[in-house]
mmCIF file of C-alpha atoms in Angstrom:
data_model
loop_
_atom_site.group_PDB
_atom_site.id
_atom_site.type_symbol
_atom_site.label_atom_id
_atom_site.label_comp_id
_atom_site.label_asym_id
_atom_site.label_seq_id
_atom_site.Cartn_x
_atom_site.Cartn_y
_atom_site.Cartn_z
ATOM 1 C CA UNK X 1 -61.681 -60.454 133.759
ATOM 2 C CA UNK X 2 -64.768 -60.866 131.612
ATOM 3 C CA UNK X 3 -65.816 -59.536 128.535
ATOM 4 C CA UNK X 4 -69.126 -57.535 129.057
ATOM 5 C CA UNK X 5 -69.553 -56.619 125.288
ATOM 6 C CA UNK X 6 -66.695 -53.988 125.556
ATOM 7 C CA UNK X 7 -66.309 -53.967 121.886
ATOM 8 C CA UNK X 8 -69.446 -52.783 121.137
ATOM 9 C CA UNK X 9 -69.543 -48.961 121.949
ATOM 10 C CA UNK X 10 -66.902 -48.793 118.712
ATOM 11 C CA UNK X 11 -67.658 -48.300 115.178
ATOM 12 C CA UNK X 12 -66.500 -51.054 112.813
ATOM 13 C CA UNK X 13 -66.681 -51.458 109.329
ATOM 14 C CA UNK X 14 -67.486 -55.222 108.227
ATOM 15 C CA UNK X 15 -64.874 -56.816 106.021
ATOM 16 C CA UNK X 16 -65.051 -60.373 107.276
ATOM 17 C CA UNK X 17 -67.756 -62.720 107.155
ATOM 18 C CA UNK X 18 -67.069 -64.830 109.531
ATOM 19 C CA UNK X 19 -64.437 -66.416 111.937
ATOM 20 C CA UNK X 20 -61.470 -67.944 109.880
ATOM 21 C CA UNK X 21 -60.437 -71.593 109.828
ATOM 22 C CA UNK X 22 -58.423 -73.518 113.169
ATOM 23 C CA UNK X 23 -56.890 -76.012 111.199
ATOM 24 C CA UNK X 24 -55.193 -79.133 112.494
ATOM 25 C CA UNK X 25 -51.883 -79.461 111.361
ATOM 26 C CA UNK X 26 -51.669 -83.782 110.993
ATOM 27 C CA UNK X 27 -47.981 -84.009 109.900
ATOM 28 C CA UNK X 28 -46.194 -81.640 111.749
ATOM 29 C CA UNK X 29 -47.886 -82.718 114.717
ATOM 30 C CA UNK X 30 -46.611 -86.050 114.467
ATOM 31 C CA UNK X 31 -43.135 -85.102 113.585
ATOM 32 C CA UNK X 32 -43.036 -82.538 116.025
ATOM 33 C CA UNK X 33 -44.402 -84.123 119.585
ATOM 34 C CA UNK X 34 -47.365 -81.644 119.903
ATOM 35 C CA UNK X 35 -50.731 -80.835 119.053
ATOM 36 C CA UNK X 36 -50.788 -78.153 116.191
ATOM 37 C CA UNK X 37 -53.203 -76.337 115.319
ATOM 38 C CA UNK X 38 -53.213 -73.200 112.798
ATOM 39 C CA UNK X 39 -55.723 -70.113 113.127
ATOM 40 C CA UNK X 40 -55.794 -69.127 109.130
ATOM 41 C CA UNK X 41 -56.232 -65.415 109.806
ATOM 42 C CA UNK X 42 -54.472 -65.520 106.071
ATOM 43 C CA UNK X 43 -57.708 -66.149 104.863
ATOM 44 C CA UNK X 44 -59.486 -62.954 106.050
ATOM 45 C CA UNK X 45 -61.015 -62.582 102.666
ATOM 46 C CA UNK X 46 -60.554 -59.380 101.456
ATOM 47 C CA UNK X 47 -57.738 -58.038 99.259
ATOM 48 C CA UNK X 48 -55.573 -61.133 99.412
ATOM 49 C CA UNK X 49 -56.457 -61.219 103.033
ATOM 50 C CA UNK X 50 -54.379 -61.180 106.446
ATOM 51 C CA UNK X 51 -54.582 -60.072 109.819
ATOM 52 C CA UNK X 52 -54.773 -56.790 108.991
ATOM 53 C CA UNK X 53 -58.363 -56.675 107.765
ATOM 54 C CA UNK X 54 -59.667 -57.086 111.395
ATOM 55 C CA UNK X 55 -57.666 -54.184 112.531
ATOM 56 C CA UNK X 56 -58.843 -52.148 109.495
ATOM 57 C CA UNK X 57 -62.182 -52.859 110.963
ATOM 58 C CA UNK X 58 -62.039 -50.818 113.605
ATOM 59 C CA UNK X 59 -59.747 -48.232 111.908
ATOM 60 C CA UNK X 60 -62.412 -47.574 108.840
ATOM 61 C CA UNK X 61 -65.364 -47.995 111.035
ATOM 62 C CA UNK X 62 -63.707 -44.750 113.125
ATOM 63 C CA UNK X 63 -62.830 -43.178 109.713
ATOM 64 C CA UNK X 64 -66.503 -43.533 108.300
ATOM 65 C CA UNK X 65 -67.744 -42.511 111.821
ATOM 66 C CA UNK X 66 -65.478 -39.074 111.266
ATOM 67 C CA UNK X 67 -66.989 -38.725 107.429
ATOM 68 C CA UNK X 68 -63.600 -39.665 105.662
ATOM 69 C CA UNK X 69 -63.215 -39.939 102.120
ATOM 70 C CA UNK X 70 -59.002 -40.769 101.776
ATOM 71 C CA UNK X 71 -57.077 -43.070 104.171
ATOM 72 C CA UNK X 72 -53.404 -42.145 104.448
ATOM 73 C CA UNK X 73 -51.139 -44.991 105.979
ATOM 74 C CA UNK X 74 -47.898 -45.500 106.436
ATOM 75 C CA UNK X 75 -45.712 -49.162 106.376
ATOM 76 C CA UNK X 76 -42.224 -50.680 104.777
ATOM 77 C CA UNK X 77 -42.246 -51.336 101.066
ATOM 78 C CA UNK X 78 -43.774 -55.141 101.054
ATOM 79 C CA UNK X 79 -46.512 -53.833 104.541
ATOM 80 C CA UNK X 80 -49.276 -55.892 104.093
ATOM 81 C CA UNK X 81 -51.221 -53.485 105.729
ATOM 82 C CA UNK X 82 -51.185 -50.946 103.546
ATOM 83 C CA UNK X 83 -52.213 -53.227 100.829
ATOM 84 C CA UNK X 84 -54.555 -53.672 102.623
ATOM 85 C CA UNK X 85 -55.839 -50.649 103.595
ATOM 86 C CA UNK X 86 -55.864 -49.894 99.994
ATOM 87 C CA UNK X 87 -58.106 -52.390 99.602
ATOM 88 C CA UNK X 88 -60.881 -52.072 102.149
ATOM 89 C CA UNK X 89 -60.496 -48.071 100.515
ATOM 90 C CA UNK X 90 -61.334 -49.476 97.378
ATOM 91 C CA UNK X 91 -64.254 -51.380 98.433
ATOM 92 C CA UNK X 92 -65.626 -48.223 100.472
ATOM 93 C CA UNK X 93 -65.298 -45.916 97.705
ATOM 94 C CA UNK X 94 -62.566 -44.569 99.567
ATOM 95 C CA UNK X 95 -58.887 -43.149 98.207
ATOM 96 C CA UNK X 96 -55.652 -44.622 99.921
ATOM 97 C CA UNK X 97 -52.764 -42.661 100.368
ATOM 98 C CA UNK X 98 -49.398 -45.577 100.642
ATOM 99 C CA UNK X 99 -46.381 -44.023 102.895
ATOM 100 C CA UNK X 100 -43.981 -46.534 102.097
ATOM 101 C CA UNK X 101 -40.602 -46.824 104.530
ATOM 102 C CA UNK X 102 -37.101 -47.608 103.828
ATOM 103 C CA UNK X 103 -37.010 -50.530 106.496
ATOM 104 C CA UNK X 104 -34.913 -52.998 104.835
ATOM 105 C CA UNK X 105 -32.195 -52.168 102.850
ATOM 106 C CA UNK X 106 -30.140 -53.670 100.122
ATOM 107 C CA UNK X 107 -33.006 -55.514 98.617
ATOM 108 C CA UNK X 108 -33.293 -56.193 95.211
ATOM 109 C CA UNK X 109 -35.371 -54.446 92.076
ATOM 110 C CA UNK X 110 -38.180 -57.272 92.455
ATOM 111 C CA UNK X 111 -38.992 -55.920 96.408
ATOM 112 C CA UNK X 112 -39.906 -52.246 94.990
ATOM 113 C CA UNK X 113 -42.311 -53.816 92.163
ATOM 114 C CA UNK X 114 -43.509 -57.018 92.559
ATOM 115 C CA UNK X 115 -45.609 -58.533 95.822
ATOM 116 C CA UNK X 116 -47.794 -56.086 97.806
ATOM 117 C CA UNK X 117 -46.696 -52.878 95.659
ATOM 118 C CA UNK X 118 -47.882 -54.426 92.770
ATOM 119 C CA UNK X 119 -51.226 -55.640 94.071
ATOM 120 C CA UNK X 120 -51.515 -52.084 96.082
ATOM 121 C CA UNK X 121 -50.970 -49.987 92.530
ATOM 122 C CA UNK X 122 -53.675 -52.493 90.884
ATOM 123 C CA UNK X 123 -56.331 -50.961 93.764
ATOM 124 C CA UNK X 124 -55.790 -47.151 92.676
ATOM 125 C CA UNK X 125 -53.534 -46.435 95.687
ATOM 126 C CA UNK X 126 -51.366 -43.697 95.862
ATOM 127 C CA UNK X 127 -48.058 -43.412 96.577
ATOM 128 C CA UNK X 128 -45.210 -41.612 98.622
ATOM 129 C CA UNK X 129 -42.009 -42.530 100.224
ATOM 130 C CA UNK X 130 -40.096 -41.980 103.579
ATOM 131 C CA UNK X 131 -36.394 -42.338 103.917
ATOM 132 C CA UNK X 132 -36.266 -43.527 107.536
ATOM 133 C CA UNK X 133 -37.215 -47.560 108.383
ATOM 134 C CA UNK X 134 -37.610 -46.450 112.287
ATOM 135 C CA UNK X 135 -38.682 -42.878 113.131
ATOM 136 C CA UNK X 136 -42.652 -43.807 113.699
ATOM 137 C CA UNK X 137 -42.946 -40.297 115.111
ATOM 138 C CA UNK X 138 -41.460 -38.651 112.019
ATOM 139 C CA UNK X 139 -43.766 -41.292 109.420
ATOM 140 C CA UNK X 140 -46.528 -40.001 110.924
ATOM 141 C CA UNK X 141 -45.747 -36.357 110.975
ATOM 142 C CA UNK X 142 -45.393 -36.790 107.028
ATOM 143 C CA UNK X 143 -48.505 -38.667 106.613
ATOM 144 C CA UNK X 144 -50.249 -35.717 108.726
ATOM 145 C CA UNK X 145 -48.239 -33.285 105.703
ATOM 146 C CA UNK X 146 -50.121 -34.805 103.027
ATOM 147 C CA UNK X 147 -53.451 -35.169 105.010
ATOM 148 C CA UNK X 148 -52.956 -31.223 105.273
ATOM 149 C CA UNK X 149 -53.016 -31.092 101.232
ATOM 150 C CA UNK X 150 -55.828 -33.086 100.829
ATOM 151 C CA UNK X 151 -57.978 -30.883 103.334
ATOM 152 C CA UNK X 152 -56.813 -27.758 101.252
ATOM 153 C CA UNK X 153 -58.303 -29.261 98.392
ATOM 154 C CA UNK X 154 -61.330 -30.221 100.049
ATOM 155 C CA UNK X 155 -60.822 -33.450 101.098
ATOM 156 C CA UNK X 156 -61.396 -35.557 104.485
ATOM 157 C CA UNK X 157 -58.162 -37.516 105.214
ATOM 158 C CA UNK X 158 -58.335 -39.776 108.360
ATOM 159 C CA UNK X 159 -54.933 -40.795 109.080
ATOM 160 C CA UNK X 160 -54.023 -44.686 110.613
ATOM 161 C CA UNK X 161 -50.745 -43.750 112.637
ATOM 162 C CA UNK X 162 -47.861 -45.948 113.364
ATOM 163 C CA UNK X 163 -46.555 -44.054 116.656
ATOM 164 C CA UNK X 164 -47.254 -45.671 120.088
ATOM 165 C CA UNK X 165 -48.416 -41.935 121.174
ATOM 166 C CA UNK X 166 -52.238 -42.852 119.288
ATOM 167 C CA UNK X 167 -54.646 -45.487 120.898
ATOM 168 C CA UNK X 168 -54.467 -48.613 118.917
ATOM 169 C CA UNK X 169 -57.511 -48.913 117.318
ATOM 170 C CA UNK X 170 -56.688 -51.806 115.449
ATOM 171 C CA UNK X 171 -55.741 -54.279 118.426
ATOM 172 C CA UNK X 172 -59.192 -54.187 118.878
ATOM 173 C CA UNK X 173 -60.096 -56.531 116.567
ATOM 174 C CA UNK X 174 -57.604 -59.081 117.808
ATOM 175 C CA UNK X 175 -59.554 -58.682 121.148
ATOM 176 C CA UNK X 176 -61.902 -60.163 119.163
ATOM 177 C CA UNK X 177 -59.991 -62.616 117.487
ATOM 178 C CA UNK X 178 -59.205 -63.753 120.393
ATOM 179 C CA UNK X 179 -62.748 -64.686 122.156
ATOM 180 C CA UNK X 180 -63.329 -66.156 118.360
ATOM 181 C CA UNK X 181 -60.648 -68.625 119.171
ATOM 182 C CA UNK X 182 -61.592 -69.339 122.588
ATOM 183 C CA UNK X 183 -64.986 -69.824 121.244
ATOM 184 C CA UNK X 184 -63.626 -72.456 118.973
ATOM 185 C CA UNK X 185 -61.308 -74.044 121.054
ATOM 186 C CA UNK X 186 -61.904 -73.703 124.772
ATOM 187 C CA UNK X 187 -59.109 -75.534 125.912
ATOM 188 C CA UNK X 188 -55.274 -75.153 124.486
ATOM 189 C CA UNK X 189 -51.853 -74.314 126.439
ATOM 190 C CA UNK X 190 -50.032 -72.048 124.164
ATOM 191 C CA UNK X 191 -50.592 -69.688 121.553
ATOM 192 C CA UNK X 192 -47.933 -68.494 119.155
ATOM 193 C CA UNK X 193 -48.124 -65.452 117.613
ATOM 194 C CA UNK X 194 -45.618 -62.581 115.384
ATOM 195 C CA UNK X 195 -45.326 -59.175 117.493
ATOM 196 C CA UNK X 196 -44.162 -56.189 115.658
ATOM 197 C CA UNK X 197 -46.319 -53.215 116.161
ATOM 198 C CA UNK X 198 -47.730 -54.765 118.845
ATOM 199 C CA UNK X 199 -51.466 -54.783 118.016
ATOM 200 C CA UNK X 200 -51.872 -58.307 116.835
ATOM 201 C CA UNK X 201 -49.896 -59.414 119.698
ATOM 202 C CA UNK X 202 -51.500 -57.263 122.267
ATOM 203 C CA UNK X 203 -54.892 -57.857 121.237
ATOM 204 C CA UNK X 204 -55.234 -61.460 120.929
ATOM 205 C CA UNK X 205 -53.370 -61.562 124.853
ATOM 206 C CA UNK X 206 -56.366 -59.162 125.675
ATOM 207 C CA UNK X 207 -58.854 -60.977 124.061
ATOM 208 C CA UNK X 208 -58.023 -64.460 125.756
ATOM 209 C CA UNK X 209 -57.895 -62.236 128.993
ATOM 210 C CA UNK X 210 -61.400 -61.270 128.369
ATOM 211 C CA UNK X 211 -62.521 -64.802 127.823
ATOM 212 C CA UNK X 212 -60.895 -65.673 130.894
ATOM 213 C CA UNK X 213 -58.291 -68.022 128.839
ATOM 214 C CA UNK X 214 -55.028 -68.745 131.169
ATOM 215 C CA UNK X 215 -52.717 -70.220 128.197
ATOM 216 C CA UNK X 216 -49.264 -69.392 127.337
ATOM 217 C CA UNK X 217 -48.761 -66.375 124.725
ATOM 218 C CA UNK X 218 -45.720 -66.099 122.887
ATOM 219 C CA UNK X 219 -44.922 -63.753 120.616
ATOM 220 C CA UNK X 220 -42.149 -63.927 118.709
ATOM 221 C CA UNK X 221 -40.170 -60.583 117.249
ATOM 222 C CA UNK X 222 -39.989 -60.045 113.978
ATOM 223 C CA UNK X 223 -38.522 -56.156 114.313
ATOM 224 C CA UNK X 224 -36.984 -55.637 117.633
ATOM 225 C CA UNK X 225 -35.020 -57.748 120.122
ATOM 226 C CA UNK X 226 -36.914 -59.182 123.226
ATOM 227 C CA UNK X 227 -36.119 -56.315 126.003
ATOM 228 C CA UNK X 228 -37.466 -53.652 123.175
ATOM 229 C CA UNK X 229 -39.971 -55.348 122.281
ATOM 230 C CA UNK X 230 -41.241 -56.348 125.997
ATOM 231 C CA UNK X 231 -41.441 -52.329 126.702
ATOM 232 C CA UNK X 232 -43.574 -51.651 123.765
ATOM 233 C CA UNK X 233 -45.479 -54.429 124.428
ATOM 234 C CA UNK X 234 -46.009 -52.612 128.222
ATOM 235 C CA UNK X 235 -47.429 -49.757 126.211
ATOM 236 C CA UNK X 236 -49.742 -51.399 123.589
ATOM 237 C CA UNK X 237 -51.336 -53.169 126.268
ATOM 238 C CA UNK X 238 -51.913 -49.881 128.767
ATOM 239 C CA UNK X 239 -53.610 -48.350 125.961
ATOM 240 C CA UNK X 240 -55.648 -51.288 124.755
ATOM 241 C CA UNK X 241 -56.648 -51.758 128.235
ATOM 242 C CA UNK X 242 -57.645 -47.619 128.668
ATOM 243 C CA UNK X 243 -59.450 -48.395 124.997
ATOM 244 C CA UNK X 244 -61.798 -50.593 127.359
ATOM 245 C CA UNK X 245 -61.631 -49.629 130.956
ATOM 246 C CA UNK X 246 -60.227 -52.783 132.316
ATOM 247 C CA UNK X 247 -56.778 -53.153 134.292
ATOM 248 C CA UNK X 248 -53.611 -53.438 131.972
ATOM 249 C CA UNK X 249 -51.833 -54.927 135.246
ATOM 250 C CA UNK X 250 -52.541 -58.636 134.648
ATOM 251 C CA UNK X 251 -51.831 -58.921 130.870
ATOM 252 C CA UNK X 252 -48.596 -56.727 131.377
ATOM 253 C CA UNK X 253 -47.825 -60.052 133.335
ATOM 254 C CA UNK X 254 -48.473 -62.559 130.362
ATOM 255 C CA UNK X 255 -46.193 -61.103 128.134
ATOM 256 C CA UNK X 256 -44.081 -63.178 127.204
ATOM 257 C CA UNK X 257 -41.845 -62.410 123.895
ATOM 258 C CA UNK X 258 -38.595 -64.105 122.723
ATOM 259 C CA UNK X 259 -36.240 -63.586 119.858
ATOM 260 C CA UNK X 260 -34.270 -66.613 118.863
ATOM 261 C CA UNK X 261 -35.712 -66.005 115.037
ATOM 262 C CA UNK X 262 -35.052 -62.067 114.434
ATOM 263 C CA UNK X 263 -31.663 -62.092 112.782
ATOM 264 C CA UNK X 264 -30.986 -60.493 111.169
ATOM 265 C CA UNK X 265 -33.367 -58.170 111.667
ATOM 266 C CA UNK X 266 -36.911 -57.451 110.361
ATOM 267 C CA UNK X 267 -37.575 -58.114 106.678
ATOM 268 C CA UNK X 268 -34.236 -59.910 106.613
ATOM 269 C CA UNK X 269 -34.241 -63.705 105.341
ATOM 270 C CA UNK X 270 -32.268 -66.005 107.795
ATOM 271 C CA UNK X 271 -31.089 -69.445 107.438
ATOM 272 C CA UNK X 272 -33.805 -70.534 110.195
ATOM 273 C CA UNK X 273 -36.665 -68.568 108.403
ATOM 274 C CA UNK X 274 -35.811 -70.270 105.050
ATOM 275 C CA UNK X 275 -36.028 -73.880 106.703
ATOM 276 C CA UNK X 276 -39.326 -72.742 108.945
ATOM 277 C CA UNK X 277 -40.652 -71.548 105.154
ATOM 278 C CA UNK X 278 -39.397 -74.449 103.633
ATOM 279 C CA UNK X 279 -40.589 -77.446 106.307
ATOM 280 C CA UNK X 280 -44.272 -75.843 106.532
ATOM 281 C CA UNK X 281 -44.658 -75.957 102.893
ATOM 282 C CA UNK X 282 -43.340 -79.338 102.670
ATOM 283 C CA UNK X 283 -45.101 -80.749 105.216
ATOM 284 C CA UNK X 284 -48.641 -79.125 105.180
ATOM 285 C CA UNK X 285 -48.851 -77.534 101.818
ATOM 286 C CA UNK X 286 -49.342 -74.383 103.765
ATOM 287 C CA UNK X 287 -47.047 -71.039 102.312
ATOM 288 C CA UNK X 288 -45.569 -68.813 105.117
ATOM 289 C CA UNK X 289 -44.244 -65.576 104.104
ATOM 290 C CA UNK X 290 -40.432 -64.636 104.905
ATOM 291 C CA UNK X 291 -41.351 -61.443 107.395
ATOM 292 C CA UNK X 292 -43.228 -62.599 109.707
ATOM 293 C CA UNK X 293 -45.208 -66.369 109.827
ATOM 294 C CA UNK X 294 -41.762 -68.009 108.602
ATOM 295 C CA UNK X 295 -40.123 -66.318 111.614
ATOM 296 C CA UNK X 296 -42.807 -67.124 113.992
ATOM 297 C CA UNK X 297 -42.787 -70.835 113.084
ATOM 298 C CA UNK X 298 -39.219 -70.754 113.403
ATOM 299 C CA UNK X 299 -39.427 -69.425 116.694
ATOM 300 C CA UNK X 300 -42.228 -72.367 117.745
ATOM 301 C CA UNK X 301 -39.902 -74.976 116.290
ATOM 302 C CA UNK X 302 -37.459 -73.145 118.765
ATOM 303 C CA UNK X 303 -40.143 -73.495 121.889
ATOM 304 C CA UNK X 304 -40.388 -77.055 120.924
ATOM 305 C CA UNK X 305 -36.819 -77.745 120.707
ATOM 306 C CA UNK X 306 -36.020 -76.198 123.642
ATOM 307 C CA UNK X 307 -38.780 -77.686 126.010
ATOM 308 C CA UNK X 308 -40.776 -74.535 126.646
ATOM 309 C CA UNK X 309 -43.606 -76.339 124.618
ATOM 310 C CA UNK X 310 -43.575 -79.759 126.198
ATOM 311 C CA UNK X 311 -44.530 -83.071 124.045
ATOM 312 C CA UNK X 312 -48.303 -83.326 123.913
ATOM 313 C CA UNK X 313 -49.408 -79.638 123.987
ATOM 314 C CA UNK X 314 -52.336 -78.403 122.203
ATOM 315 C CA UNK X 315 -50.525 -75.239 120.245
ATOM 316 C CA UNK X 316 -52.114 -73.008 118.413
ATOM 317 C CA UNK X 317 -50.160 -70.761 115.817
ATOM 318 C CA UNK X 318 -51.631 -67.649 114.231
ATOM 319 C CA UNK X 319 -50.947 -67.528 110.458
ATOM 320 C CA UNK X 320 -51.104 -63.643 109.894
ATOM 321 C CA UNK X 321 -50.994 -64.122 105.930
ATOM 322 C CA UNK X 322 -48.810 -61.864 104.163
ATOM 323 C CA UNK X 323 -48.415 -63.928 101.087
ATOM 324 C CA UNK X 324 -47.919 -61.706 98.321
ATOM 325 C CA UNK X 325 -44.172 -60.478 99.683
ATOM 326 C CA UNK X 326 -42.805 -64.274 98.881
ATOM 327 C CA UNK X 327 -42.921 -62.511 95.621
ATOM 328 C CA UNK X 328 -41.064 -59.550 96.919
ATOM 329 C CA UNK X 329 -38.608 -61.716 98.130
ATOM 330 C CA UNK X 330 -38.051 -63.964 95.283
ATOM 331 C CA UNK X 331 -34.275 -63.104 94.902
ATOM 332 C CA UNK X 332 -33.563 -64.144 99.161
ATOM 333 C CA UNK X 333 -35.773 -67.384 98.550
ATOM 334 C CA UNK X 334 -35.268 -68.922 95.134
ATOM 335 C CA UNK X 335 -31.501 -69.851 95.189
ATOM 336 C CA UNK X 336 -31.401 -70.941 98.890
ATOM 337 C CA UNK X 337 -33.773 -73.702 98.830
ATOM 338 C CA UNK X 338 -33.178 -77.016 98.007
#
């Protein structure tokens, strides 16, 4: 499987400027038994940063493409993507319509003002709610509501679904993260990696496909157990693969997705995400945040543990960013560490 430029026949909007950091990870390699390296996709630049800014690439380059003017998108209270979304909006001279989901309940005043609400209401964004944490299809159908509104009044809404039942635009630019890393590193055995919606996950698989890159990807759940999420991952990577025209067959047999570090459940704050939080920051002066980094290094430490990464592996671990929910999340983290 080679790569043939298939990312070029789709629009993209350019919010990076350049590949991010691989960063060697001296300590925790020691300690640990491996070879550690970090890919700082935190530092994407561009409203605080994150992974999401290379899948808004791809999303806003098909909005401009259509002649939008408002981006509605929907995500839980602390998403990271709809910050930012709200922010590449801003820096188009776009508006950004928030959806945000009730996906994690019993959380405290600081969750529903502070973190990535906050930054999102600096940026102009605005607002609406959804009562329902996991009913994609019914998210959607609200977002497509509003979007009918703003055409009324003469607007052009483009509208960044959730649902599987919409190709995933957005994977596409961890197609290209992935040939970035290869491109950087040519030779590792593992790459670790959060999978929730699927896209980051999905794409980066694809992309090391493309680059004809054999190593281990695991993704570790951050929102549903491992059968789930295997049979959404079956489905983001059928459509990324129809996106290009290649065969979905031989990344549907790399997936590879465990979930040791979900409980209790997504946006929850376990005793083994607090430690994975704690040790990273202690160790490399590098901040995880509690959704999903702190739960995929939790589930690495877990590989390790457990022998699926073997002593002397070159490991690579994709920091997806997310930073401004530690501040979200101030009342789960404060009192619990030491």
């Amino acid at each position: 499987m080679t790569q043939d430029n298939k990312l070029d026949g789709f629009p993209r909007a350019q919010f990076m400027s350049g590949p991010t950091p691989l960063e060697r990870l001296d300590r925790l390699s020691s300690e640990l038994g491996i070879d550690l390296w970090l890919k700082r996709d935190d530092l994407t630049g561009l409203g605080f940063g994150g992974n999401k800014t290379r899948q808004l690439e791809f999303y806003f380059g098909d909005a401009l493409q259509q002649g939008a003017d408002t981006i509605l998108i929907t995500g839980a209270v602390q998403s990271n993507f709809v910050r930012s979304a709200a922010a590449a909006s801003a820096k188009l001279g776009m508006q950004s319509v928030l959806q945000l989901e009730e996906r994690v309940p019993e959380m405290g005043q600081e969750y529903y003002s502070s973190g990535n609400v906050m930054l999102a209401k600096i940026l102009g964004a605005e607002h609406m709610s959804y009562p329902e944490g996991e009913d994609e299809a019914g998210a959607d159908a609200a977002l497509h509501a509003r979007a009918d509104e703003l055409k009324a009044e003469g607007r052009t809404p483009y509208v960044i679904h959730l649902g599987l039942n919409h190709p995933p635009l957005g994977a596409l630019g961890y197609v290209f993260a992935g040939q970035e890393l290869c491109q950087q590193m040519p030779d590792f055995d593992a790459v670790v990696v959060p999978s929730g919606s699927g896209a980051t996950h999905g794409g980066l698989l694809t992309g090391l496909a493309l680059a004809e890159n054999s190593s281990s990807v695991y993704g570790v759940c951050v929102r549903r157990d491992s059968e789930k999420q295997k049979a959404r991952m079956d489905t983001v990577l059928q459509k990324v693969a129809d996106l290009l025209g290649i065969d979905a067959a031989p990344l549907r047999d790399r997936i590879n997705v465990l979930d040791d570090a979900l409980a209790p459940g997504y946006g929850k704050v376990s005793g083994m995400t607090r430690a994975a939080l704690e040790k990273m920051a202690r160790t490399e002066g590098i901040f995880l945040d509690p959704v999903y980094t702190a739960k995929t290094f939790a589930g690495l430490l877990h590989l390790v543990s457990t022998g699926e990464i073997q002593p002397g592996q070159k490991v690579v671990m994709l920091h997806t960013g997310g930073l401004p929910a530690l501040f979200g999340y101030q009342n789960e983290l404060v009192d619990d560490l030491t």
